[in-house]
mmCIF file of C-alpha atoms in Angstrom:
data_model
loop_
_atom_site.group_PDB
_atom_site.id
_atom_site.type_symbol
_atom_site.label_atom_id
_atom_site.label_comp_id
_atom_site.label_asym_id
_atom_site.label_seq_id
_atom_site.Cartn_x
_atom_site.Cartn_y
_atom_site.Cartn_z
ATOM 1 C CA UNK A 6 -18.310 15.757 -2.839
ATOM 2 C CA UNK A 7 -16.114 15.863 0.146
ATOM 3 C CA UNK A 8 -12.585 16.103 -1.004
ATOM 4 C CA UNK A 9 -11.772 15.185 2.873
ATOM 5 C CA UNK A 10 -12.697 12.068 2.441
ATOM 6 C CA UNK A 11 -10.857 11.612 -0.518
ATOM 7 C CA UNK A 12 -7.909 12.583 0.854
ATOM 8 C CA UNK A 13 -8.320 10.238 4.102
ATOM 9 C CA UNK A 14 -8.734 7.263 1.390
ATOM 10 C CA UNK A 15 -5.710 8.396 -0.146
ATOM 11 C CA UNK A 16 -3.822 8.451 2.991
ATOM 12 C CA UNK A 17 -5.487 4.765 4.000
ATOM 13 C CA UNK A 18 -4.084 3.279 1.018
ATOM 14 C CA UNK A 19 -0.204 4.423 1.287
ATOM 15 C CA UNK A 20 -0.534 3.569 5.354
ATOM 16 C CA UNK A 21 -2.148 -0.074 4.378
ATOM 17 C CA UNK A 22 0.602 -0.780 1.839
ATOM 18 C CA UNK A 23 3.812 0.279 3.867
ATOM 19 C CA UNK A 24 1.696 -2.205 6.300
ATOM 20 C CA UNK A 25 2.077 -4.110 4.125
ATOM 21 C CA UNK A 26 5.471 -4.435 2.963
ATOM 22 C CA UNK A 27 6.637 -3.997 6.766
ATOM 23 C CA UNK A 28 4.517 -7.374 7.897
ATOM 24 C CA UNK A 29 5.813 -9.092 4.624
ATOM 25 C CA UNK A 30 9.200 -8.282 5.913
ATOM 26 C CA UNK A 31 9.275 -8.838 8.845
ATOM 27 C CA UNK A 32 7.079 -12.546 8.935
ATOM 28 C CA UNK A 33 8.109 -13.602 5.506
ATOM 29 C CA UNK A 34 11.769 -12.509 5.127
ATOM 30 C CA UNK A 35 14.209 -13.518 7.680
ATOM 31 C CA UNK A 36 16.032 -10.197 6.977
ATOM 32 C CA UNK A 37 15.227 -6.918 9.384
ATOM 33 C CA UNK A 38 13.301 -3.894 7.803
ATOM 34 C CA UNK A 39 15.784 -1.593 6.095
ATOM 35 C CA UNK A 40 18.414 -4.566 5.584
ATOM 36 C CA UNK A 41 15.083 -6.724 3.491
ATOM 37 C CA UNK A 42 14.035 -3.334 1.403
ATOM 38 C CA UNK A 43 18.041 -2.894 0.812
ATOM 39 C CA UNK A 44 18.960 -6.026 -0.216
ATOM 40 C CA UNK A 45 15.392 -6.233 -2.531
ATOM 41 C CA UNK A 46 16.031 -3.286 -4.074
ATOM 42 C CA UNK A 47 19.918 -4.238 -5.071
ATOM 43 C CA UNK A 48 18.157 -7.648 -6.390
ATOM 44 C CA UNK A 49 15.669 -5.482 -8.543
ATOM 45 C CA UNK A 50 12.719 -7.319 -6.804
ATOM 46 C CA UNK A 51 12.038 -3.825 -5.116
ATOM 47 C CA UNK A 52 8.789 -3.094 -7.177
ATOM 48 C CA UNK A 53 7.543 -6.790 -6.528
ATOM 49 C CA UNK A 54 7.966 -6.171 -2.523
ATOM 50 C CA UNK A 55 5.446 -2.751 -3.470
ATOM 51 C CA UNK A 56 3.077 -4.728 -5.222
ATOM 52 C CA UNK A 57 2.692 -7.457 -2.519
ATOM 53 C CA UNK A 58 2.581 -4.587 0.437
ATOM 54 C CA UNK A 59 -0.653 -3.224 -1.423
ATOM 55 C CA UNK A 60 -2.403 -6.291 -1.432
ATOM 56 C CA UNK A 61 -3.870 -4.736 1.732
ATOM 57 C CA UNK A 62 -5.291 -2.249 -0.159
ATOM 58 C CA UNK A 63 -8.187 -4.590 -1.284
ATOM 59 C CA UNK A 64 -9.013 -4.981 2.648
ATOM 60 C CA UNK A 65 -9.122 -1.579 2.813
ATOM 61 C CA UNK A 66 -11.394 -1.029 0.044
ATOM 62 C CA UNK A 67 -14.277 -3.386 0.973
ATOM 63 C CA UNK A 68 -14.198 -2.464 4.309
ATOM 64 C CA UNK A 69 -14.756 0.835 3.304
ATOM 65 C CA UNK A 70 -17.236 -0.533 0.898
ATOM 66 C CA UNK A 71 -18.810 -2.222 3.160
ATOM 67 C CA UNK A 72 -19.193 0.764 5.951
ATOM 68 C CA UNK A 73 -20.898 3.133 2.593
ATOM 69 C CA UNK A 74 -17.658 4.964 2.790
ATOM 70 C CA UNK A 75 -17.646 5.295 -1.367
ATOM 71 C CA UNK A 76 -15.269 8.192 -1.492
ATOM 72 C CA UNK A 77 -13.244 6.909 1.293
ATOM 73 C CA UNK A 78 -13.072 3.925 -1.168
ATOM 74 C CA UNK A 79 -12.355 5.887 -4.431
ATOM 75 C CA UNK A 80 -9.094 7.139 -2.507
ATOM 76 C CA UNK A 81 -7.989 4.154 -1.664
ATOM 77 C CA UNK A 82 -8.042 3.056 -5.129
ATOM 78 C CA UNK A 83 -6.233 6.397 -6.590
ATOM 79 C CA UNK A 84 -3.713 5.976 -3.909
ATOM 80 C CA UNK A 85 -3.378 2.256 -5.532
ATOM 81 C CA UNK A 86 -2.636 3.741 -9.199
ATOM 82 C CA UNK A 87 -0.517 6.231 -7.271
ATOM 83 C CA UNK A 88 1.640 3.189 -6.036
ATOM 84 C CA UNK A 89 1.553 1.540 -9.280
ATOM 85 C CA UNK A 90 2.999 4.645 -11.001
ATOM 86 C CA UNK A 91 5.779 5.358 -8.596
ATOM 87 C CA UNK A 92 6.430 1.427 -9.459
ATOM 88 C CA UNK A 93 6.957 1.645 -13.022
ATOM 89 C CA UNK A 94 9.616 4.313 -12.422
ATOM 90 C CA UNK A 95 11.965 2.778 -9.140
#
């Protein structure tokens, strides 16, 4: 078991979801980057904007899937439960 390629996963995952929330922002909102995760976070929405910036996650997953990148994978899905943690508590 390469823990590399764990860690790469891992690092996959938290790059696809602040991908995420950036293209959300910035093609959804009409506010800029820091103003939109500002004014979400004063509105309480702030864990909703994390949880719709790691929908890219899934990409991520069956493309690495799909390539036989299994632990690659299985990193992207711990740094998914990682996100959802850090959720529950912000």
């Amino acid at each position: 078991m390469k823990k590399s390629d764990l860690l790469f996963g891992f690092i996959i995952g938290i790059i696809a979801s602040c991908l995420g929330i950036y293209l959300f922002l910035t093609f959804v909102t009409e506010y800029s980057f820091l103003e939109g995760i500002r004014l979400l976070k004063a509105q309480g929405s702030f864990g909703k904007l994390i949880t719709v910036g790691a929908l890219l996650n899934i990409i991520a997953f069956f493309i690495l899937l799909k390539l036989n990148k299994d632990l690659m994978a299985r990193g992207v899905v711990l740094a998914t439960i990682v996100i959802t943690i850090i959720t529950l508590f912000v």
